[in-house]
Short mmCIF file of C-alpha atoms and ligand atoms in Angstrom, two decimals:
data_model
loop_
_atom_site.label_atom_id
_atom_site.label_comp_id
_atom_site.label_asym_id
_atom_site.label_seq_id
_atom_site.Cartn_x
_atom_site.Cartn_y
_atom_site.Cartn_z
CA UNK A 1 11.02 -20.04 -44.40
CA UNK A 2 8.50 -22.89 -44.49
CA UNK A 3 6.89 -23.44 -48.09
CA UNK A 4 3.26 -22.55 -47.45
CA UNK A 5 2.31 -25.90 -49.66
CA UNK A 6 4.47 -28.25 -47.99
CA UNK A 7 1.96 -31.45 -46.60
CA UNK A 8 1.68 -30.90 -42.58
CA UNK A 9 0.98 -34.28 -40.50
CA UNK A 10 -1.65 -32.96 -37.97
CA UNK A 11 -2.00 -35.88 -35.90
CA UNK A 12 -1.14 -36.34 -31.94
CA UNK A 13 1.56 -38.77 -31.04
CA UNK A 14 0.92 -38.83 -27.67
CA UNK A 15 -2.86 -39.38 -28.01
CA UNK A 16 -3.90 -43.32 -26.79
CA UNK A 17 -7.30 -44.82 -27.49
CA UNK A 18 -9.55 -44.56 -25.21
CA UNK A 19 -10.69 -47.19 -22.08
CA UNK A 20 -13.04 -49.78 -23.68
CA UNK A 21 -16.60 -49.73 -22.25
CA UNK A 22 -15.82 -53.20 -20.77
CA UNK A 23 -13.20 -51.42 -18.63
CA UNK A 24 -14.94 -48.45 -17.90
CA UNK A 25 -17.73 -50.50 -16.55
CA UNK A 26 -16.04 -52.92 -14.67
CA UNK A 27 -14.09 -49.17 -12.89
CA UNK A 28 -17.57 -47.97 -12.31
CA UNK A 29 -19.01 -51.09 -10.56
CA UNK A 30 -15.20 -51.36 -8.16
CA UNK A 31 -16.02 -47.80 -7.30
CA UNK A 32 -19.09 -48.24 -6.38
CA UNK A 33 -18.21 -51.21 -4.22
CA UNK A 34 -16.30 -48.85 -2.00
CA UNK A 35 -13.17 -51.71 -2.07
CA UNK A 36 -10.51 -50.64 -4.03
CA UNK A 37 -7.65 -52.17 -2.10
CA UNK A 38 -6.92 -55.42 -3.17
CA UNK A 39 -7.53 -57.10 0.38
CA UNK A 40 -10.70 -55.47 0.94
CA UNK A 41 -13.16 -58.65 -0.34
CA UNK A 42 -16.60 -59.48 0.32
CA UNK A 43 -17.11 -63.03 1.61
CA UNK A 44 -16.74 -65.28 -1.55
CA UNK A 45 -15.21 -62.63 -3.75
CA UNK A 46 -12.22 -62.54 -6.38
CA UNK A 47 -11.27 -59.30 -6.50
CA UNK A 48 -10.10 -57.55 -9.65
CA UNK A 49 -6.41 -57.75 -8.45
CA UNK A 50 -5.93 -61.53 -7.99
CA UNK A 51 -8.24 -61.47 -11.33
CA UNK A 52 -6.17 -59.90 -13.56
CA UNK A 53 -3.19 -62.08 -12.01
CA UNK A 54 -4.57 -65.02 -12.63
CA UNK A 55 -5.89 -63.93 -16.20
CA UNK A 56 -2.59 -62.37 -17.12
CA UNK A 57 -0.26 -65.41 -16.06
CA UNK A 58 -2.61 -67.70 -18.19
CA UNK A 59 -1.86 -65.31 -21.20
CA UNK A 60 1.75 -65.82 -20.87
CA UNK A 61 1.71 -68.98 -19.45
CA UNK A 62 3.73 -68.44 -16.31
CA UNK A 63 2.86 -70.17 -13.00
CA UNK A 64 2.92 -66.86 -11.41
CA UNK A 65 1.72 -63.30 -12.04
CA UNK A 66 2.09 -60.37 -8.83
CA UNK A 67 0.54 -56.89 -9.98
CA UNK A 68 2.35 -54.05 -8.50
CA UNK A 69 1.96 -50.28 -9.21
CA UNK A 70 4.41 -49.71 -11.78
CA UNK A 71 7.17 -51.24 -14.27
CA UNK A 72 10.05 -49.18 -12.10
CA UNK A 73 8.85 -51.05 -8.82
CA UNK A 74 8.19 -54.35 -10.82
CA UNK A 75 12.15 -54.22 -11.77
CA UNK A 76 12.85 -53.04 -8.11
CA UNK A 77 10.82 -55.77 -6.69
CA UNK A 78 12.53 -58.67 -8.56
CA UNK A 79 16.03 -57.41 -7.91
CA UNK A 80 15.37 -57.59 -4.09
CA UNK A 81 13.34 -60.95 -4.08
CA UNK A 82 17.27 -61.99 -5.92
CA UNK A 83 19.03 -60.64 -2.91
CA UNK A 84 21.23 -58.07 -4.57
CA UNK A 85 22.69 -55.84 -2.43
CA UNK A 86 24.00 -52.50 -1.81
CA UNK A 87 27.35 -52.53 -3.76
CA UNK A 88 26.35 -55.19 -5.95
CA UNK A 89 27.14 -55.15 -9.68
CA UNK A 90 24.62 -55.56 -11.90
CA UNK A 91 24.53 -55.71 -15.86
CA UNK A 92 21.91 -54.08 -17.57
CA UNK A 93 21.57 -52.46 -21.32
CA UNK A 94 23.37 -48.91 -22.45
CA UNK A 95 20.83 -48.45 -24.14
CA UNK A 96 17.34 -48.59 -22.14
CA UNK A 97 15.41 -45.84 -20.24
CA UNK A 98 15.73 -44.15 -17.30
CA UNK A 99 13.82 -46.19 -15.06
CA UNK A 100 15.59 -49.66 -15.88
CA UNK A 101 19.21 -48.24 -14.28
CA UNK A 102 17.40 -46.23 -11.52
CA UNK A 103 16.03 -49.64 -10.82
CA UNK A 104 19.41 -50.83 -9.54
CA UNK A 105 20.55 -47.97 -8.09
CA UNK A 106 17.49 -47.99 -5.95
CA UNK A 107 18.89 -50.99 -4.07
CA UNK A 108 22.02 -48.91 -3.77
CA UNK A 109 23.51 -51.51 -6.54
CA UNK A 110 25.86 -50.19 -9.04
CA UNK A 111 24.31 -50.21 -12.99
CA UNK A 112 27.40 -52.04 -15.59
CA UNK A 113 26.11 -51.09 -19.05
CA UNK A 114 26.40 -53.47 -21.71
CA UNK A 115 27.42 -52.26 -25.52
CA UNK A 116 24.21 -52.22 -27.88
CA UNK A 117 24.55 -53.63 -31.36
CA UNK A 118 23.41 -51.88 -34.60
CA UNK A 119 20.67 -53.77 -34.66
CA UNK A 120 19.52 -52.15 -30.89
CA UNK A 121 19.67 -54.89 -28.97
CA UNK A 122 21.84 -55.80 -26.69
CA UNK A 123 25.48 -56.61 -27.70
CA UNK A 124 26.45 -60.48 -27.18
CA UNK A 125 30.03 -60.52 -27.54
CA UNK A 126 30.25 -57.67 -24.92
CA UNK A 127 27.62 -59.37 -22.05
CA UNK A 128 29.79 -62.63 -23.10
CA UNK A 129 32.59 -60.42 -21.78
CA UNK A 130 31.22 -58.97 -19.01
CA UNK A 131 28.95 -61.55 -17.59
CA UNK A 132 32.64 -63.50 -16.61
CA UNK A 133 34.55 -60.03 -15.75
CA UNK A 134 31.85 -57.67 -14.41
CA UNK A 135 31.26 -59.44 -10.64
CA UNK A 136 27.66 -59.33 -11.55
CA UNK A 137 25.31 -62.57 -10.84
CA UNK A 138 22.29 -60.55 -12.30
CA UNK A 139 21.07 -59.15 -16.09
CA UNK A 140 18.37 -56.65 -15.95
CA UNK A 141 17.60 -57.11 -19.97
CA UNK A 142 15.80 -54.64 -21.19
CA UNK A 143 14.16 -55.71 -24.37
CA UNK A 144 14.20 -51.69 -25.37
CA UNK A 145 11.75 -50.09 -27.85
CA UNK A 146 10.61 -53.95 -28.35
CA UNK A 147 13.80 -55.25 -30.32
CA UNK A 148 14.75 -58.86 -29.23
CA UNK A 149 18.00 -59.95 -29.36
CA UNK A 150 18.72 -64.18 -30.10
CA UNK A 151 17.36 -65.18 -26.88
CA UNK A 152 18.59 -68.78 -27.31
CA UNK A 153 22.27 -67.42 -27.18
CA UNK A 154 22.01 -64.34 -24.27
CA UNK A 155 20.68 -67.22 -21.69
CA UNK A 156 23.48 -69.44 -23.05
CA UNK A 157 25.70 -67.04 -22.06
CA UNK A 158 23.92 -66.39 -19.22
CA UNK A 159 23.73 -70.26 -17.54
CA UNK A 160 26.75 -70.74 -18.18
CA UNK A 161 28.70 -67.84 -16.25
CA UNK A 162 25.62 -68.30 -13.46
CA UNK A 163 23.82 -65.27 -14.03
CA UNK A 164 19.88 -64.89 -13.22
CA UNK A 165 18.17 -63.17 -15.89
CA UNK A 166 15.48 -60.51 -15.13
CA UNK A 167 13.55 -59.21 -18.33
CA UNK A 168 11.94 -55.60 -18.70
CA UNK A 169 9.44 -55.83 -20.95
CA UNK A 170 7.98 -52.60 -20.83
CA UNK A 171 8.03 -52.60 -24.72
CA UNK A 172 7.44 -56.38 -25.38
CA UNK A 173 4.24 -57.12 -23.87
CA UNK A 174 2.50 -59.45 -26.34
CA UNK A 175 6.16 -60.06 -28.09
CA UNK A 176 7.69 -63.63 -28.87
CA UNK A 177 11.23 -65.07 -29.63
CA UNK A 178 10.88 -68.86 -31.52
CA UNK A 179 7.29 -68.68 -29.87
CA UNK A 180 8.39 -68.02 -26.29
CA UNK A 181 7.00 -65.38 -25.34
CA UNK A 182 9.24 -62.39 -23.86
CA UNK A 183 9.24 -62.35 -20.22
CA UNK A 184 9.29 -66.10 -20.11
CA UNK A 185 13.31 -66.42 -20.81
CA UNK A 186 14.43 -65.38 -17.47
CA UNK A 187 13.83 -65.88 -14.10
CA UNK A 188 11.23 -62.90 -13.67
CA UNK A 189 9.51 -61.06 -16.20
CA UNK A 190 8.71 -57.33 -15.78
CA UNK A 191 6.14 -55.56 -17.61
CA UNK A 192 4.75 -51.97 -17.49
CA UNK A 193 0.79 -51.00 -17.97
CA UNK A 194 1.72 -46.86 -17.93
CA UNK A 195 -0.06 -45.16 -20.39
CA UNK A 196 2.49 -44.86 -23.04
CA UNK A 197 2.92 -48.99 -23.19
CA UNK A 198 0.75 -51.73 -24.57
CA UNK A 199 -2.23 -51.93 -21.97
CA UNK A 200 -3.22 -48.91 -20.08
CA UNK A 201 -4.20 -48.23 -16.53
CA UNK A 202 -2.43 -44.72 -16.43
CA UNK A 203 0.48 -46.51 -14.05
CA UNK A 204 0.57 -50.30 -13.49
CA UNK A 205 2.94 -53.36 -13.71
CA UNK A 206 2.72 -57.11 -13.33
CA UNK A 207 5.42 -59.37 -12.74
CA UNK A 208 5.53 -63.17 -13.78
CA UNK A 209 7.72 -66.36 -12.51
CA UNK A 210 7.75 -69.65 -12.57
CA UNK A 211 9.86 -69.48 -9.47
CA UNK A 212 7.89 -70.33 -6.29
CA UNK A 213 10.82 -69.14 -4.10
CA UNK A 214 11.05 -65.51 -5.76
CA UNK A 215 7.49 -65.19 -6.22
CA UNK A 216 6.47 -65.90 -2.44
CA UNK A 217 8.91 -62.92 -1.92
CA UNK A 218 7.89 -60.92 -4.28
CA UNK A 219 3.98 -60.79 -3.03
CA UNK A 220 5.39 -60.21 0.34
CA UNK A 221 8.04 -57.08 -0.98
CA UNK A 222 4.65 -55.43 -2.28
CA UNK A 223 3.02 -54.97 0.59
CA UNK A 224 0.87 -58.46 0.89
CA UNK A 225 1.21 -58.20 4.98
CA UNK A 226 -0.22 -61.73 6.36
CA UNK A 227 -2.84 -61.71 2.95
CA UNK A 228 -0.89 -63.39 0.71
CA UNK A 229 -3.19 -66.52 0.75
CA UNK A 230 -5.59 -64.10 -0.81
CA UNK A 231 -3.36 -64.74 -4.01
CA UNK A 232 -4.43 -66.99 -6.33
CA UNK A 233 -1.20 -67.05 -9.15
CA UNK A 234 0.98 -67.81 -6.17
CA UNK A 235 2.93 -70.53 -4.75
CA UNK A 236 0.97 -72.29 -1.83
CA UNK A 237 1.54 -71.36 2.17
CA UNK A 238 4.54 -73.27 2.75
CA UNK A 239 6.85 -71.10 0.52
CA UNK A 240 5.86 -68.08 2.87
CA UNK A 241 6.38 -69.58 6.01
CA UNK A 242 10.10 -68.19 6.67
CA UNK A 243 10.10 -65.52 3.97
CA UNK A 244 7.45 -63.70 5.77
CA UNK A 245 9.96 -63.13 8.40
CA UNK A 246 12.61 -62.22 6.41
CA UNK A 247 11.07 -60.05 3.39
CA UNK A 248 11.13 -56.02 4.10
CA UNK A 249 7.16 -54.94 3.05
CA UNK A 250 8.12 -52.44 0.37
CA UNK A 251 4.36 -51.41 -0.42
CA UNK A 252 4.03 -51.23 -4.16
CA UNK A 253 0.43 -53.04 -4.87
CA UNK A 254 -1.79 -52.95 -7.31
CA UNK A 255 -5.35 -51.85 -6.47
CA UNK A 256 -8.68 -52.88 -7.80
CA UNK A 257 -9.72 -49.98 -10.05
CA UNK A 258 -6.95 -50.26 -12.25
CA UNK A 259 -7.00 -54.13 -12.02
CA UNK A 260 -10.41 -53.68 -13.70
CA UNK A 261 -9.44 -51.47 -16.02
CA UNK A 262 -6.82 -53.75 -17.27
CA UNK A 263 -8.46 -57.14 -17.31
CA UNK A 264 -10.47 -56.47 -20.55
CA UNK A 265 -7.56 -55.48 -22.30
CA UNK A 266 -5.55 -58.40 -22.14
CA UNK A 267 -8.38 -60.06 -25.05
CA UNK A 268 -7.17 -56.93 -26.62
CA UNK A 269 -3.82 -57.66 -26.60
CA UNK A 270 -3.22 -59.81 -29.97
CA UNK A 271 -5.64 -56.98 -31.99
CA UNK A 272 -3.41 -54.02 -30.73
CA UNK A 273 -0.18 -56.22 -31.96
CA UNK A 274 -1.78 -56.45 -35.40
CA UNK A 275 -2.48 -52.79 -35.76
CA UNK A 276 0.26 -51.69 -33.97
CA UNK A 277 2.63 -53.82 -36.93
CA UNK A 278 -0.06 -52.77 -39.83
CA UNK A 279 1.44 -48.73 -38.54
CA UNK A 280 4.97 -50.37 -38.41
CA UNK A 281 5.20 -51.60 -41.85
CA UNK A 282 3.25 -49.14 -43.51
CA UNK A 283 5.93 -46.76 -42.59
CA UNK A 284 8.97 -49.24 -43.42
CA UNK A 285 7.51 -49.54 -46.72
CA UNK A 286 7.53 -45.96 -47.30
CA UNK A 287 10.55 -45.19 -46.18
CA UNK A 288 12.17 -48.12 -48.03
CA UNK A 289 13.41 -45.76 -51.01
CA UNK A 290 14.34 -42.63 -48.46
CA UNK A 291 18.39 -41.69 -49.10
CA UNK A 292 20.51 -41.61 -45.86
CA UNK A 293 18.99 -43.59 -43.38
CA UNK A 294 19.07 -47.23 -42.29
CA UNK A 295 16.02 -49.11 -41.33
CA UNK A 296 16.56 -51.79 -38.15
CA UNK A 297 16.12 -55.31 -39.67
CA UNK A 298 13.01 -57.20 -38.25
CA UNK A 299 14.51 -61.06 -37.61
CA UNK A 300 12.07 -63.86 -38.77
CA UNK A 301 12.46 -65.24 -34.93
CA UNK A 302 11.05 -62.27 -33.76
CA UNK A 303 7.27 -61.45 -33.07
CA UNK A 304 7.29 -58.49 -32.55
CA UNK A 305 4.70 -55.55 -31.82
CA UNK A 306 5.65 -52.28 -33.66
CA UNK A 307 4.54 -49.94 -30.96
CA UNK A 308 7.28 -47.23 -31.83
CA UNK A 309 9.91 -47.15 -34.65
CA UNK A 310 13.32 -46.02 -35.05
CA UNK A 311 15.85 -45.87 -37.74
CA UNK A 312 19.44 -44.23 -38.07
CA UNK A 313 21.10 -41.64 -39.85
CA UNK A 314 24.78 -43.56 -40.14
CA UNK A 315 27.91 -40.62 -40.20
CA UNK A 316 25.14 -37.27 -39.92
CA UNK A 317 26.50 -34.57 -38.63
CA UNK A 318 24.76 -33.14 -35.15
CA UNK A 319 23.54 -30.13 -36.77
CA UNK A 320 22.18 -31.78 -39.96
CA UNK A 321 20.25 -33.87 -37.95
CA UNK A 322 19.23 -31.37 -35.47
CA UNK A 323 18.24 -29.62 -39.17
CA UNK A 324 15.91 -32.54 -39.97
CA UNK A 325 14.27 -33.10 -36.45
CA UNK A 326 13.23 -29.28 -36.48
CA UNK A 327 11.88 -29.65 -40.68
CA UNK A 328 9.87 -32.19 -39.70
CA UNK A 329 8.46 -31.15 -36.78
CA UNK A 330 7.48 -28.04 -38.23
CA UNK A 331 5.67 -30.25 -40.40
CA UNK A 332 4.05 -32.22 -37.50
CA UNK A 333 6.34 -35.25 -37.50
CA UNK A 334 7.60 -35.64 -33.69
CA UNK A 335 11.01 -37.45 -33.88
CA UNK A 336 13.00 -37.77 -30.80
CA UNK A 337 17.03 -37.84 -31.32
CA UNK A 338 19.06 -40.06 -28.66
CA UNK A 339 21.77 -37.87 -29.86
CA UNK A 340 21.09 -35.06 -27.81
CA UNK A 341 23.94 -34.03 -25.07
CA UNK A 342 20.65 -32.90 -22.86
CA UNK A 343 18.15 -35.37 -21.82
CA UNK A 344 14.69 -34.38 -23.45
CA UNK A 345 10.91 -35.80 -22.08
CA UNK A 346 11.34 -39.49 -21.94
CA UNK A 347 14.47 -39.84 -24.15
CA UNK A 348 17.90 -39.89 -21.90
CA UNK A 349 21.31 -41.46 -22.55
CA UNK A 350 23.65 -43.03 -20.58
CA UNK A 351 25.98 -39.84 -19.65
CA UNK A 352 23.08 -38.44 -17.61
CA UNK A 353 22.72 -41.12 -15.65
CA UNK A 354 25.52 -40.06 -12.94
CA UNK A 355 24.92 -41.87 -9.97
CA UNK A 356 26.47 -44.46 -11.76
CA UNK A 357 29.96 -44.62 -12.90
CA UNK A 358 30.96 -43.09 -15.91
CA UNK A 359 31.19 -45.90 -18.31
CA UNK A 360 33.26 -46.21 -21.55
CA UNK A 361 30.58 -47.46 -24.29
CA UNK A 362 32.01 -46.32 -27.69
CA UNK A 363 29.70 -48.78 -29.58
CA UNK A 364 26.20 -47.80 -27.79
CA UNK A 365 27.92 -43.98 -28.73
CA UNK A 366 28.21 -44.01 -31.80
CA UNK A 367 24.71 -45.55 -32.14
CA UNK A 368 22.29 -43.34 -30.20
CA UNK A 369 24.24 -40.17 -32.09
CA UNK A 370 22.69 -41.29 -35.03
CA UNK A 371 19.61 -42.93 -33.28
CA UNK A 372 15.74 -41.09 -34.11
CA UNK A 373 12.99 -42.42 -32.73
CA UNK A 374 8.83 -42.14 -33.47
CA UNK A 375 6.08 -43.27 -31.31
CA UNK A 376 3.08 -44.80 -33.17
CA UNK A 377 -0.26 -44.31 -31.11
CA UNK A 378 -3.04 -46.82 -31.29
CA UNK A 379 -4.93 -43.77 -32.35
CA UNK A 380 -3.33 -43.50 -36.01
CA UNK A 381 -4.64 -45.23 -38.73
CA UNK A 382 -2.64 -46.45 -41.69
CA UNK A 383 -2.88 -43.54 -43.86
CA UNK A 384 -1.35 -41.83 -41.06
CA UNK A 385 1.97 -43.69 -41.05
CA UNK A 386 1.86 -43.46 -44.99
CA UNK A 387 1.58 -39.85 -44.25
CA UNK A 388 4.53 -39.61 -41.86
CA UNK A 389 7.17 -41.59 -44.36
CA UNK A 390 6.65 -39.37 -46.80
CA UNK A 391 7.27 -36.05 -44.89
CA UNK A 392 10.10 -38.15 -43.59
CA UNK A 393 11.23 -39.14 -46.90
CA UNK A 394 10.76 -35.43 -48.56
CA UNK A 395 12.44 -34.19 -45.72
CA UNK A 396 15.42 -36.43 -46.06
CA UNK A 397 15.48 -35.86 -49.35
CA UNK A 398 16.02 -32.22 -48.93
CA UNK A 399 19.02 -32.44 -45.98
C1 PLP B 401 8.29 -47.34 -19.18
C2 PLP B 401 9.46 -48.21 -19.05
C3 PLP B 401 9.78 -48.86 -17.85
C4 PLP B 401 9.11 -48.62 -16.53
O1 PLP B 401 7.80 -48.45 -16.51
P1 PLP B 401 7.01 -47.50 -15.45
O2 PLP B 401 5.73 -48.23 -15.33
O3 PLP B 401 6.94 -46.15 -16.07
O4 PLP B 401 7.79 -47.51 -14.17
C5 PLP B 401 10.82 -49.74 -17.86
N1 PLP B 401 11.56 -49.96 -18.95
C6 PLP B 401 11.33 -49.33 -20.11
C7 PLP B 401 12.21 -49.63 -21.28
C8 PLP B 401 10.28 -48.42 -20.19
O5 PLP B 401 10.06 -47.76 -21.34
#
């Protein structure tokens, strides 16, 4: 039985903030211009699409920047501008979501998960190993939940067994490693603008190169038809000329309305960071005392932007931690387990994802068993996260 007096958390942790008026107004006037595909332009225009290209590959400070309609197809994209093939192995994290394996298996290519440290990133020694044995010339990295491993290192490794690195930054928008920021490392950078990641246009993603060569086939994967001059952070006409022969149109564009809606947000970007970290560490701090549990250290090379937190409960059993999970949401604290043999809403580990091989990952494991995870919505304030840590720390207390 619940103690009647026990503190309940009443907040929604799925609840964003809402569009700024600047966005809402510049959706309103794209509406009411009737052109919402990116190729529809009045004489003399800019539309919102090559915009927010142009405006996004400034804040990262990539020569390139292609908006497509999602993370997924940003991933998909890149991996097909790099030729890889059906059959083709390609290494990628254990530990990632869903959408970052069904990425390569969407080209028919066959996932090779890489270990995952305790630390959550991925595990050096083992891509060192794998990058030479695995037949792979590609890394999808996925830079999951925002943890950064030493970047410096992972593209050693990388150049020197050849392989082209492709980074999903679905949780590292607006992240850095030794001031680079993340997506700028390998040869393409993915990012996502769904809902549930750091700027929101309900579904969205952008993709940045330096790479003239991959980006000319990128714009011409998403659907650019004979309009890619209409791009304007792309290479120039002569990196087109034989591609456009050779590239399959996969449609996946952007359109205008959510281009507007996202433009205004990228000024946003650094604020969100700061209160995204002010939630982070407010919770650290208060669960710095809590028995049981072992926070993830933060490295000093890493800029990070604390859009979701996890920590791990090191030799629980299943059931005690199934225990806590239920305690505290009955107190309104949403954690989500990795642990769990079923995959549950967004959370999924590698053993469901059976179109690939069954692969034998004792490290990555042993990890997500004792893995919980919390989102942290814009929409919380600090006293919120206070809040949460100490539930969580009661609660942990009491198992
Ligand atoms: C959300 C997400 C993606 C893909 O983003 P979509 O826009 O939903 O396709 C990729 N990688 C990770 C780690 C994600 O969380």
């Amino acid at each position: 039985m619940m103690d009647e007096t026990l503190e309940v958390f009443t907040g929604n942790f799925t609840q964003q903030e809402p569009i700024s008026e600047a966005g809402i107004a510049a959706a309103v006037a794209v509406m009411r211009s009737g052109r919402l595909h990116r190729y529809n332009i009045a004489p003399g225009e800019i539309d919102e699409t090559a915009a927010l290209e142009v405006d996004f590959a400034t804040y990262t400070g990539a020569r390139y920047c292609l908006a497509v309609a999602s993370g997924g197809y940003a991933m998909r994209c890149a991996l097909r501008a790099l030729g890889v093939a059906p059959g083709e192995r390609v290494l990628t994290n254990a530990f990632t979501l869903a959408p970052v394996p069904g990425a390569i298996a969407a080209l028919g290519a066959e996932p090779v998960l890489v270990e995952t440290t305790e630390d959550l990133v991925i595990d050096l020694e083992d891509f060192a190993d794998k990058a030479t044995t695995a037949g792979a010339k590609v890394l999808l990295l996925s830079h999951m939940r925002g943890h950064i491993c030493d970047m410096d290192r992972l593209m050693e490794i990388a150049s020197a067994a050849g392989i082209t690195v492709v980074e999903d930054c679905a949780h590292t928008m607006g992240a850095a490693w030794r001031g680079t920021p993340s997506g700028r490392f390998g040869a393409v950078g993915c990012y996502s603008t769904q809902t549930y990641k750091h700027m929101n246009s309900g579904e969205g993603g952008l993709i940045v190169s330096d790479d003239p060569v991959l980006m000319a086939r990128m714009i011409l994967i998403s659907g650019s038809y004979m309009l890619y001059h209409r791009h304007r952070a792309a290479p120039g006409p002569d990196y087109f000329e034989t591609a456009k022969y050779q590239m399959p149109n996969v449609s996946g564009r952007m359109d205008n309305l959510r281009a507007a809606i996202l433009r205004p947000q990228i000024a946003e970007l650094p604020d969100r960071a700061a209160r995204w970290n002010g939630l982070y560490r407010a919770l650290e701090a208060g669960l710095s005392a809590a028995p049981g549990l072992r926070l993830i250290p933060r490295p000093q090379d890493e800029a990070f932007v604390g859009s979701s937190f996890q920590f791990l409960l090191p030799g629980w059993e299943a059931a005690r931690i199934q225990g806590l999970v239920a305690r505290c949401a009955a107190r309104g604290v949403e954690l989500k387990w990795f642990g769990a043999a079923e995959p549950v809403a967004f959370t999924s580990r590698h053993q469901s994802w059976r179109y690939a091989p069954a692969q034998n990952l004792p490290r990555t494991d042993r990890l997500l068993s004792a893995l919980l995870d919390l989102r942290l919505p814009l929409t919380f304030h600090e006293a919120d996260a206070v809040a949460i840590a100490r539930i969580l720390d009661a609660e942990l207390r009491r198992s």
